[in-house]
Each structure stands twice: as structure tokens, then as C-alpha cells.
mmCIF file of C-alpha atoms in Angstrom:
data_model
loop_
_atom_site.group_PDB
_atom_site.id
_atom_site.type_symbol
_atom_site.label_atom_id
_atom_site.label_comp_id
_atom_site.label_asym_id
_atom_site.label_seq_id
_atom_site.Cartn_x
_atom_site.Cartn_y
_atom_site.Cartn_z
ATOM 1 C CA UNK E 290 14.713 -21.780 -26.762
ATOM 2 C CA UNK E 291 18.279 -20.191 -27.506
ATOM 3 C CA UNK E 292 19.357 -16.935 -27.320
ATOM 4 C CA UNK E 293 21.874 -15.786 -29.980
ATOM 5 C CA UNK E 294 21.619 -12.188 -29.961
ATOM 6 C CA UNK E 295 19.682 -9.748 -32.486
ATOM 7 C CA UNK E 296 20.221 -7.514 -35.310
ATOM 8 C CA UNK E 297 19.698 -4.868 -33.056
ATOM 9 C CA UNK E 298 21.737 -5.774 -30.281
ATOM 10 C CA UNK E 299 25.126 -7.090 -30.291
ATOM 11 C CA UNK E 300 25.538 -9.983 -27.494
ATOM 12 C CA UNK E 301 29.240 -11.226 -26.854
ATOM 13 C CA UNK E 302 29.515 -15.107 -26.405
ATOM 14 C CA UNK E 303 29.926 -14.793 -22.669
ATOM 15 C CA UNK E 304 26.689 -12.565 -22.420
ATOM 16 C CA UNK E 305 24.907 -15.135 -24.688
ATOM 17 C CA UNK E 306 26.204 -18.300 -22.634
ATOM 18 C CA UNK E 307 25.198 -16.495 -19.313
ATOM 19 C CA UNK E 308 21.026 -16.050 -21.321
ATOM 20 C CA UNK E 309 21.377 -19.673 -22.082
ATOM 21 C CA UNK E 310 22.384 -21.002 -18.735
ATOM 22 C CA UNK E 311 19.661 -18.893 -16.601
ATOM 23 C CA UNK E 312 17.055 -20.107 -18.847
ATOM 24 C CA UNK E 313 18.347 -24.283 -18.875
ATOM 25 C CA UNK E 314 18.673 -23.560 -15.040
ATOM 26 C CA UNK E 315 15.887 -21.494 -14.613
ATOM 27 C CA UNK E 316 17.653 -18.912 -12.334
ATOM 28 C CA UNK E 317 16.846 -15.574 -12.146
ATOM 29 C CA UNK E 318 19.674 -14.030 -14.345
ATOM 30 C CA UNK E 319 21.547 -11.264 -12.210
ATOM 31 C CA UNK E 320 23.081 -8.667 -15.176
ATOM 32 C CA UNK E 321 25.750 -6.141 -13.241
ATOM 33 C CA UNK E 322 27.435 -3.205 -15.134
ATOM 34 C CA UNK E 323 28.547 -0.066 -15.571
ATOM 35 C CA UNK E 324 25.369 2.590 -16.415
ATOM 36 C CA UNK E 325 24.508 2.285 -19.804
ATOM 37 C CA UNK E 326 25.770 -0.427 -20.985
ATOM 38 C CA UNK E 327 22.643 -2.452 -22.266
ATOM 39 C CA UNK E 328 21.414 -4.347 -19.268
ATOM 40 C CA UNK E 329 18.084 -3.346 -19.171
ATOM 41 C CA UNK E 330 18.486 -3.646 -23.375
ATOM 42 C CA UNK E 331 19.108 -6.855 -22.698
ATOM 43 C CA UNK E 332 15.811 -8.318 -21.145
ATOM 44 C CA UNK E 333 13.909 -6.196 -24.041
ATOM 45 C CA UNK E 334 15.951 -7.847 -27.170
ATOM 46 C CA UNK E 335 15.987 -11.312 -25.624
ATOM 47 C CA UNK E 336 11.862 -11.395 -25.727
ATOM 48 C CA UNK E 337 12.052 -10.354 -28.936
ATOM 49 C CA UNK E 338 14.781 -12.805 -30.342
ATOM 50 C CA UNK E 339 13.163 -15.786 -28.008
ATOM 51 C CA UNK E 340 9.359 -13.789 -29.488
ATOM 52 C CA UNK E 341 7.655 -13.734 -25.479
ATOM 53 C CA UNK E 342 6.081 -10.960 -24.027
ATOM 54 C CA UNK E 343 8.316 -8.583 -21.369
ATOM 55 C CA UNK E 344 6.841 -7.503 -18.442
ATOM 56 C CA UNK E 345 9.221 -4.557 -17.000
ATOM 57 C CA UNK E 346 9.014 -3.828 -12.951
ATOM 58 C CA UNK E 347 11.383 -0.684 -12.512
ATOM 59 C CA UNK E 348 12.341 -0.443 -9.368
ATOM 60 C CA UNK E 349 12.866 2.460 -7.453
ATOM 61 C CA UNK E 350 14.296 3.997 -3.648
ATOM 62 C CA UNK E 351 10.880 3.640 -2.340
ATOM 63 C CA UNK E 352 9.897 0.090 -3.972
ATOM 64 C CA UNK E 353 8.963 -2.117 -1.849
ATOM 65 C CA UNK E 354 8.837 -6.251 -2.818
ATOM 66 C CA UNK E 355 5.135 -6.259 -2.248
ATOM 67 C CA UNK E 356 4.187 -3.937 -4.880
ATOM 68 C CA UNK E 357 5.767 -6.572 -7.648
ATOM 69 C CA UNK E 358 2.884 -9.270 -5.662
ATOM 70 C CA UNK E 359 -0.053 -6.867 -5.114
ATOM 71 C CA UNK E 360 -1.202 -4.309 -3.128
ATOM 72 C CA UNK E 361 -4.281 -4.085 -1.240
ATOM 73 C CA UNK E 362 -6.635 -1.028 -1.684
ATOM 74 C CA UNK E 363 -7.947 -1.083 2.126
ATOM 75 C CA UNK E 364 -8.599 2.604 2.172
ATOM 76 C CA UNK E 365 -10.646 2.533 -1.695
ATOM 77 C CA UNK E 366 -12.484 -0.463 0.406
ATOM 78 C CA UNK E 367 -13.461 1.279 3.200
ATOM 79 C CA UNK E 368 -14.425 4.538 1.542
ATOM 80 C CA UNK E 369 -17.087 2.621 -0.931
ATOM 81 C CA UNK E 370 -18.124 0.625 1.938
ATOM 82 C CA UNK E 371 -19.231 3.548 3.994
ATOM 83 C CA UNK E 372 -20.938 4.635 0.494
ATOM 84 C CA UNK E 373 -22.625 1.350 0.242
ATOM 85 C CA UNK E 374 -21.334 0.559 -2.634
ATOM 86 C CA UNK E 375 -21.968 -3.247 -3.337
ATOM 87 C CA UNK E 376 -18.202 -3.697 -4.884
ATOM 88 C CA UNK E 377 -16.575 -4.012 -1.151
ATOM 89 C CA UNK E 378 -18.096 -7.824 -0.847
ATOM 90 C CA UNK E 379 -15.912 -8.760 -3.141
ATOM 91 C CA UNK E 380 -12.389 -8.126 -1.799
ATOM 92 C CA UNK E 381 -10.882 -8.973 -5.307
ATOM 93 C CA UNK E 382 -11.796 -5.391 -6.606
ATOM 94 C CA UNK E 383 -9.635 -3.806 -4.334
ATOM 95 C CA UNK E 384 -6.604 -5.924 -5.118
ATOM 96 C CA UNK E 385 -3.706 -4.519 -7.420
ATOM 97 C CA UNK E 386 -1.996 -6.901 -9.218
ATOM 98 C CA UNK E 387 1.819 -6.193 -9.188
ATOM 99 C CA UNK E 388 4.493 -7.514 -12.006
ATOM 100 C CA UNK E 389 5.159 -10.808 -10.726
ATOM 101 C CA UNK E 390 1.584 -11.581 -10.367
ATOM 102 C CA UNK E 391 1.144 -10.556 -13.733
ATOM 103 C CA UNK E 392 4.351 -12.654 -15.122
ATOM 104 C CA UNK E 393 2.974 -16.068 -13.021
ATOM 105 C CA UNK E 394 -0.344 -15.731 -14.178
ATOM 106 C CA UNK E 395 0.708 -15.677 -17.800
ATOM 107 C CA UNK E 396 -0.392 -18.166 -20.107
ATOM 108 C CA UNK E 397 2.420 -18.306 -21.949
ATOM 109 C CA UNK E 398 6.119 -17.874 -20.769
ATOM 110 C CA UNK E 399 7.101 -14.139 -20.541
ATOM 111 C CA UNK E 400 10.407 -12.314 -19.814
ATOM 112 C CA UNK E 401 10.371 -10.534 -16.385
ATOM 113 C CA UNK E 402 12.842 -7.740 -16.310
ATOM 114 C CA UNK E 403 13.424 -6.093 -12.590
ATOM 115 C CA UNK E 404 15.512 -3.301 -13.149
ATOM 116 C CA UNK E 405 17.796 -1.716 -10.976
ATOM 117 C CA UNK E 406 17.171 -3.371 -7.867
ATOM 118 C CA UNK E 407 19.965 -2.020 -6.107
ATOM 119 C CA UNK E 408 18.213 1.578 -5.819
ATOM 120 C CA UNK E 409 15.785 -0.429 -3.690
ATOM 121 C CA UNK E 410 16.279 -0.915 0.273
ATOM 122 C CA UNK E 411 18.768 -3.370 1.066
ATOM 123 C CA UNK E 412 15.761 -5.971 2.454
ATOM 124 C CA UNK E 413 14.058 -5.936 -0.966
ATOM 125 C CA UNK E 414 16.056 -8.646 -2.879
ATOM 126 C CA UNK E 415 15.505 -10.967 0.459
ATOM 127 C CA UNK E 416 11.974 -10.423 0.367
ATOM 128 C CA UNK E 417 11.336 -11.514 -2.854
ATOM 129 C CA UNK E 418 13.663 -14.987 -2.194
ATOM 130 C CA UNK E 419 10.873 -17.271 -2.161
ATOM 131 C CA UNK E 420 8.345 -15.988 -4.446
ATOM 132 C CA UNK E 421 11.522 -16.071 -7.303
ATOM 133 C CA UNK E 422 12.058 -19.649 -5.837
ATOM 134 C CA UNK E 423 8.637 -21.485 -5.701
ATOM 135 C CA UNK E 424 7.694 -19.292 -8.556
ATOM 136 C CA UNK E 425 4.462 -18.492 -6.004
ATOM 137 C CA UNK E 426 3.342 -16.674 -3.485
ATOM 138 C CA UNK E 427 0.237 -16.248 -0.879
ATOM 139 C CA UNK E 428 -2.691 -13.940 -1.073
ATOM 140 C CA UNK E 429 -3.834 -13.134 2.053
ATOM 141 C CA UNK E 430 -7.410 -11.356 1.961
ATOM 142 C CA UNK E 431 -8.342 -13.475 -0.436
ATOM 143 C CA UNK E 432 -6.920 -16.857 0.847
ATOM 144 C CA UNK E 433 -5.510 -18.185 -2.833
ATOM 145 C CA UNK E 434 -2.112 -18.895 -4.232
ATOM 146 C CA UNK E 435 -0.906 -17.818 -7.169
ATOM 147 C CA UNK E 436 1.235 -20.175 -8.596
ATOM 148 C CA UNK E 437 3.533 -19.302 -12.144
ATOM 149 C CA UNK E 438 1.734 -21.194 -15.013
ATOM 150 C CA UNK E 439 4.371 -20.873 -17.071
ATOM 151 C CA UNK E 440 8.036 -20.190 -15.471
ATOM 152 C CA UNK E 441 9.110 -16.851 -16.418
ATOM 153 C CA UNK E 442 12.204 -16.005 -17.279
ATOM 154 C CA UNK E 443 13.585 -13.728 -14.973
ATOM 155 C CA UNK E 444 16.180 -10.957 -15.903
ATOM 156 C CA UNK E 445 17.557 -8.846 -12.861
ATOM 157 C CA UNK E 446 19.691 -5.717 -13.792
ATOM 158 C CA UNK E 447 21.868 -3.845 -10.850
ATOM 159 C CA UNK E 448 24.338 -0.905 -11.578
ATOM 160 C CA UNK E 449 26.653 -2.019 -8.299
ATOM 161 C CA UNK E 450 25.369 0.506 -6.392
ATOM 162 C CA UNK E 451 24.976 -1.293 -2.900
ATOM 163 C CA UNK E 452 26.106 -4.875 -2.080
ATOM 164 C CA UNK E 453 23.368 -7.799 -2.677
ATOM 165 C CA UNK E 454 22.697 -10.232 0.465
ATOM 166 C CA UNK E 455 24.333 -13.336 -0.607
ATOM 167 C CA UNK E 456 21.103 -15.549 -0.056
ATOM 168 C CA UNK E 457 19.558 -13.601 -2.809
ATOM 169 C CA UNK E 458 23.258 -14.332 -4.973
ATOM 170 C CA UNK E 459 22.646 -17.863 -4.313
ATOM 171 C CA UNK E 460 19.859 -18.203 -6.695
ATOM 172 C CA UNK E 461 20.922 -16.063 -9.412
ATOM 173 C CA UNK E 462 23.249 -16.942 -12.120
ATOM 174 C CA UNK E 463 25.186 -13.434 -12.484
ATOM 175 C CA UNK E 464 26.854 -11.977 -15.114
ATOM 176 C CA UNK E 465 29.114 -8.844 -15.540
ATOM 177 C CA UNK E 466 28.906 -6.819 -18.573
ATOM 178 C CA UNK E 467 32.160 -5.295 -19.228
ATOM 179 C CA UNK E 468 32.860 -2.289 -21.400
ATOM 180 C CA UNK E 469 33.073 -3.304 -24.867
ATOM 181 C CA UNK E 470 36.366 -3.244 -26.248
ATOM 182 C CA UNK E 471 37.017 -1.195 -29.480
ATOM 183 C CA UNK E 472 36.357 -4.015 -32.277
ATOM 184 C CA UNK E 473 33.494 -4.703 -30.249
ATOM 185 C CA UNK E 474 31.695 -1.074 -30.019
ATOM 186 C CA UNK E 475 32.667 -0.710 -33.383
ATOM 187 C CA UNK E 476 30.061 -3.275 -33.859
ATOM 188 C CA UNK E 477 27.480 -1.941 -31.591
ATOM 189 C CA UNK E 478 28.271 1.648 -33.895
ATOM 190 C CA UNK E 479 27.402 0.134 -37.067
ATOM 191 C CA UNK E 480 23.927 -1.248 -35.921
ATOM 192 C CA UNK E 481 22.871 2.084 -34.546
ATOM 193 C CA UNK E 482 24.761 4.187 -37.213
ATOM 194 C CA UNK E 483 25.109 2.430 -40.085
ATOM 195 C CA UNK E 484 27.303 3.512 -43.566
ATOM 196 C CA UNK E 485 29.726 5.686 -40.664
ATOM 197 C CA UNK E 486 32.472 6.572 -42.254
ATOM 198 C CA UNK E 487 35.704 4.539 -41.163
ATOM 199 C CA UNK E 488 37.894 7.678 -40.584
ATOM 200 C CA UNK E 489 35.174 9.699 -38.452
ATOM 201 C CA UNK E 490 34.734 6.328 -36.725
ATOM 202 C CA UNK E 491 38.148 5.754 -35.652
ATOM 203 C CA UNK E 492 38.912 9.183 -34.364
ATOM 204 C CA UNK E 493 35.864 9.447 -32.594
ATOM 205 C CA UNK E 494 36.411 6.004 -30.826
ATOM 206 C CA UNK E 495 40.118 6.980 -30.059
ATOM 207 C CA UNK E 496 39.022 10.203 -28.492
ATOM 208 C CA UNK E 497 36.439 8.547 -26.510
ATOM 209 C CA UNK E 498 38.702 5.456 -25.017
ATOM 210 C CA UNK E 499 41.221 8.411 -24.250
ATOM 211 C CA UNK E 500 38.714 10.358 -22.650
ATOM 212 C CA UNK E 501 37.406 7.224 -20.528
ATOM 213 C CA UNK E 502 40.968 6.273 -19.750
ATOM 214 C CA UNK E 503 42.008 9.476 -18.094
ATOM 215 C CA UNK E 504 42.880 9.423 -14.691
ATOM 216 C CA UNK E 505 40.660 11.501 -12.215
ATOM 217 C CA UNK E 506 37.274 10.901 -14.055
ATOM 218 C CA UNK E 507 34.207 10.694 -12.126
ATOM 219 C CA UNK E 508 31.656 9.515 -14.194
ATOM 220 C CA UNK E 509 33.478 7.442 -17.492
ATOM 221 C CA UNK E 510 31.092 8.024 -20.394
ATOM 222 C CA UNK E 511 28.918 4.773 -21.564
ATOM 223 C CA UNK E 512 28.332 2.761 -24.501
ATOM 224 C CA UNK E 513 24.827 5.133 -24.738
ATOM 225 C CA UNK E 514 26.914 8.435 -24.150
ATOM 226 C CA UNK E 515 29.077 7.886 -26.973
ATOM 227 C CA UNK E 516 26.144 6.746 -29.283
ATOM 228 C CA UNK E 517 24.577 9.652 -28.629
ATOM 229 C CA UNK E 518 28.177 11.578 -29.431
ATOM 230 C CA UNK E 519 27.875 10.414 -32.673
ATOM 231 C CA UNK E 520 24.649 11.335 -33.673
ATOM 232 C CA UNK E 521 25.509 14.724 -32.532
ATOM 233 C CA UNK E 522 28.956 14.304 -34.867
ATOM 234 C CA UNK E 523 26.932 12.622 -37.519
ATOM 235 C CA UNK E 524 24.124 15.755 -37.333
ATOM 236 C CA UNK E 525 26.411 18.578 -37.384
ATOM 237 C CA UNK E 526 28.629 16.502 -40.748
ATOM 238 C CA UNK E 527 31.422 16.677 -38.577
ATOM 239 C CA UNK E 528 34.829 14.968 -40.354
ATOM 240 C CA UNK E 529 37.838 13.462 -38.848
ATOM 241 C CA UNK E 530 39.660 16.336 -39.311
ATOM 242 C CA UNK E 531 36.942 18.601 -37.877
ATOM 243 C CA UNK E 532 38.035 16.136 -34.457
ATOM 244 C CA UNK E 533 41.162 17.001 -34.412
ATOM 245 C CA UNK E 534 42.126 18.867 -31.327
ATOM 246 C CA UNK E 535 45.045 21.357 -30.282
ATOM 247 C CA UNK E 536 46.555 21.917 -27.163
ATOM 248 C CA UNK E 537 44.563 24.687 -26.244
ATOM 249 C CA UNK E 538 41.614 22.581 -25.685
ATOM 250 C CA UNK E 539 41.378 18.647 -24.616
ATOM 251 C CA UNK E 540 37.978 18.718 -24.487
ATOM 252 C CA UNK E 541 36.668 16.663 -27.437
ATOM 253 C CA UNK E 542 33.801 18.420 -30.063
ATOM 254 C CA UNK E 543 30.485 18.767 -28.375
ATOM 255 C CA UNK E 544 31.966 16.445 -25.229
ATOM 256 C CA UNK E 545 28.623 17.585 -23.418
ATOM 257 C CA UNK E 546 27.382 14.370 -24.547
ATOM 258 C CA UNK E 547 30.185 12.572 -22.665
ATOM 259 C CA UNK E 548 31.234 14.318 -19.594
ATOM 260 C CA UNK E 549 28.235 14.864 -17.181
ATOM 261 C CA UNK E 550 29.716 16.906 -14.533
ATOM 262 C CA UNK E 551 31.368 19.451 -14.052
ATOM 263 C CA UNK E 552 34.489 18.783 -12.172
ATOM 264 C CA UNK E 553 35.006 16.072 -15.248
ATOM 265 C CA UNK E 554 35.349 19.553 -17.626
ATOM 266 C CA UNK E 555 36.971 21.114 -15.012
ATOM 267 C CA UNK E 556 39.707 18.213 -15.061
ATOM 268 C CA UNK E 557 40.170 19.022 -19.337
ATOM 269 C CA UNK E 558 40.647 22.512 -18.954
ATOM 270 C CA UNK E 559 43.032 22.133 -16.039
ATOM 271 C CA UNK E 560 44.993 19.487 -18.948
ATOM 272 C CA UNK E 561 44.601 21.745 -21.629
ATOM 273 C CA UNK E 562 45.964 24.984 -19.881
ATOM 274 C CA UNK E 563 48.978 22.299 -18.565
ATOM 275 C CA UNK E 564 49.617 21.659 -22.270
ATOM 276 C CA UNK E 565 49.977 25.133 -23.142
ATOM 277 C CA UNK E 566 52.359 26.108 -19.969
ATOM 278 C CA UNK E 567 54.635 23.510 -21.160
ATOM 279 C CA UNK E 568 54.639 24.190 -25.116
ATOM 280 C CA UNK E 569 55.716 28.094 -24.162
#
């Protein structure tokens, strides 16, 4: 069971390598990086290059580690029960399964993607330590344990929002995805926009990586942002030379797909009207 990337994903040979050793290890596999650069992508094209099922627990600021074991109806339970309905001897009925629950009790091995877990409180990761350990955990109103049938494998995505506890680092084999170089997005380009046209390509990509690289930026556009640019360029038949840009604006064509705030925009115009002070 090797991962080697898809035709629909391109996977450098560090990202690869880091797949492979979670799974021969069988760590969770701990996937930092900046938003949008294909973490939670990740987990979806390595079940279908490795052909398992995903299971996808999307964590967010009010997730709490129980919900991914189950949750216990006790109000449901109590409101039949005063209805005498005949369900409430059978706790079971009143017992959500959560993600995990549904990953361990799996026949077959599954990919388990739990994404974002920073935007969780800082005790979540630590309360799931043992579960992703023993690969089980303990039901209490019922008195069984649910114990993975097949091992999952366990993909963890985190945009570096808060700090991890180290315990939970410990058990993870981590990986940072860095921003693709050129050559490499280039790549990424041609799978979601195929046949695009060399000279569109390389203006576009030297605007972006100029816009990214400009001091003062808040939020740096993503690998999805500028994907998204060039459908937009792509939709309207924009050229290369439509992209070219004077000094009275440094905002790039249609940049609202790149710059997400406004004190970015604010920062072009402030460069552009700088430009034209100095060429008077």
C-alpha cells in the first residue's frame, strides 16, 4: 500500500515519503500549512489512489473529542421514556456514533481525515491521545469497547493557528507543506487547467509570486486563490498582454480573487499612487 500521488493531485517526494512513513508506522499523519494549500486534498486523493473509503470529521471552535467517539442522547431517552415508548430499554438507540467509531468499526481499512484541529480548544488533541493510540476506546452506558478492526489511517490537517501540546506531537509523524515553487504550481496549473497557454501562464504566475512576495501583506494568496485567478483569466479570454500593468495601477486584473482584505488593496493603491509621484 504506496502512495505515489494522482492525476489529480500533484504530491512532491517529501509529501509522498511523509504518506508512506505514517502508514509503515501507523502514526497519525500531522499535515501543517499555509490555508489552501491541499491538506485537506490530501486525505481525499490518497483514498482514492490507495482505493479505501474516507471518513471526514471537520472540526470546529465548539468540537469537542467526544463527538468523534459518540454522543449520548440522554434527553431523546428520557423524553420517550416518560412516553413509554419501549425503545428506552435499549440504551443503544440513543447512542450517536461519532467518526472514529465509525472509522474502527470498519471492515475494511479507511482513511480518517480530522481537519483543522487547531480551531478546536486547546484540550481536544490531548483528549483524543489514547483512543488514536490503542486504536479503542470505552463505551460507558453500554459497557463495550470498541476496538479498530482494521487500523485506519489517520490524516490530521492544522493551519498553525494555535500551538499543539507536544504529547499529542509525539505520536504524529508531521509534515509541512510549503508553498509550491513556480515549476512546481506550474504543474498543479496544468492538471486543473489544462492546454493554458505558456505566455498567459507565465505572466500570471509572475504577477502572483510578486504579489505574494510584497512586503506588508496580510493574507498571501494560496495555491486555491490563484487557481481560481485563472479561471477568472481563462473565462474572461484574457492574454498576456491584457496582464500587463502600468504604473497607475499595481493591482493585478480581477486581483479580487487574490487579495481578501482590504487593507491588502489598500497597500496596492498606496504603491501605485507612489509610482506615479515618482515618474512626474
Amino acid at each position: 500500500m504506496k502512495f505515489e500521488g494522482t492525476d489529480d493531485y500533484v504530491a512532491t517526494g517529501d509529501l509522498t515519503m511523509a504518506v508512506n512513513a505514517a502508514v509503515t508506522l501507523e502514526r497519525p499523519l500531522l499535515v501543517k500549512g499555509e490555508p489552501g494549500t491541499g491538506k485537506t486534498e490530501l486525505a481525499r486523493q490518497v483514498a482514492k489512489s490507495l482505493g479505501l473509503r474516507m471518513i471526514e470529521w471537520n472540526v470546529k471552535s465548539t468540537t469537542r473529542a467526544q463527538q468523534g467517539l459518540y454522543e449520548y442522547d440522554a434527553v431523546s431517552r428520557l423524553r420517550d421514556s416518560q412516553l413509554g415508548d419501549e425503545r428506552v430499554n435499549d440504551v443503544s438507540n440513543y447512542i450517536r456514533k461519532g467518526k472514529l467509531w465509525q472509522a474502527f468499526e470498519a471492515d475494511e481499512k479507511v482513511v480518517l481525515l480530522i481537519d483543522e484541529v487547531d480551531k478546536a480548544d486547546i484540550e481536544f488533541p490531548n483528549d483524543l491521545l489514547q483512543e488514536l493510540d490503542r486504536m479503542e476506546f470505552h463505551v460507558y452506558e453500554t459497557g463495550e469497547t470498541i476496538a479498530a478492526r482494521q487500523r485506519p489511517i489517520v490524516i490530521i490537517t492544522s493551519n498553525n493557528e494555535k500551538e499543539l501540546p507536544d504529547a499529542f506531537l509525539r505520536r504524529c509523524f508531521f509534515h509541512y507543506i510549503r508553498f509550491p515553487e513556480p515549476e512546481t504550481l506550474r504543474k498543479i496549473v496544468e492538471v486543473h487547467h489544462p492546454g493554458i497557454k505558456d505566455a498567459l501562464l507565465t505572466t500570471a504566475l509572475t504577477q502572483f509570486y510578486e504579489l505574494r512576495d510584497q512586503p506588508g501583506l496580510k493574507k498571501k494568496p494560496s495555491t486555491s486563490e490563484v487557481l481560481d485567478w485563472l479561471k477568472l483569466l481563462l473565462a474572461e479570454d484574457l492574454t498576456a498582454e491584457d496582464l500587463k500593468r502600468d504604473g497607475a495601477n499595481a493591482l493585478p486584473k480581477l486581483h479580487g480573487a487574490l487579495l481578501k482584505n482590504e487593507q491588502d488593496v489598500h497597500l496596492f493603491e498606496r504603491l501605485a499612487f507612489m509610482a506615479r509621484c515618482q515618474g512626474r
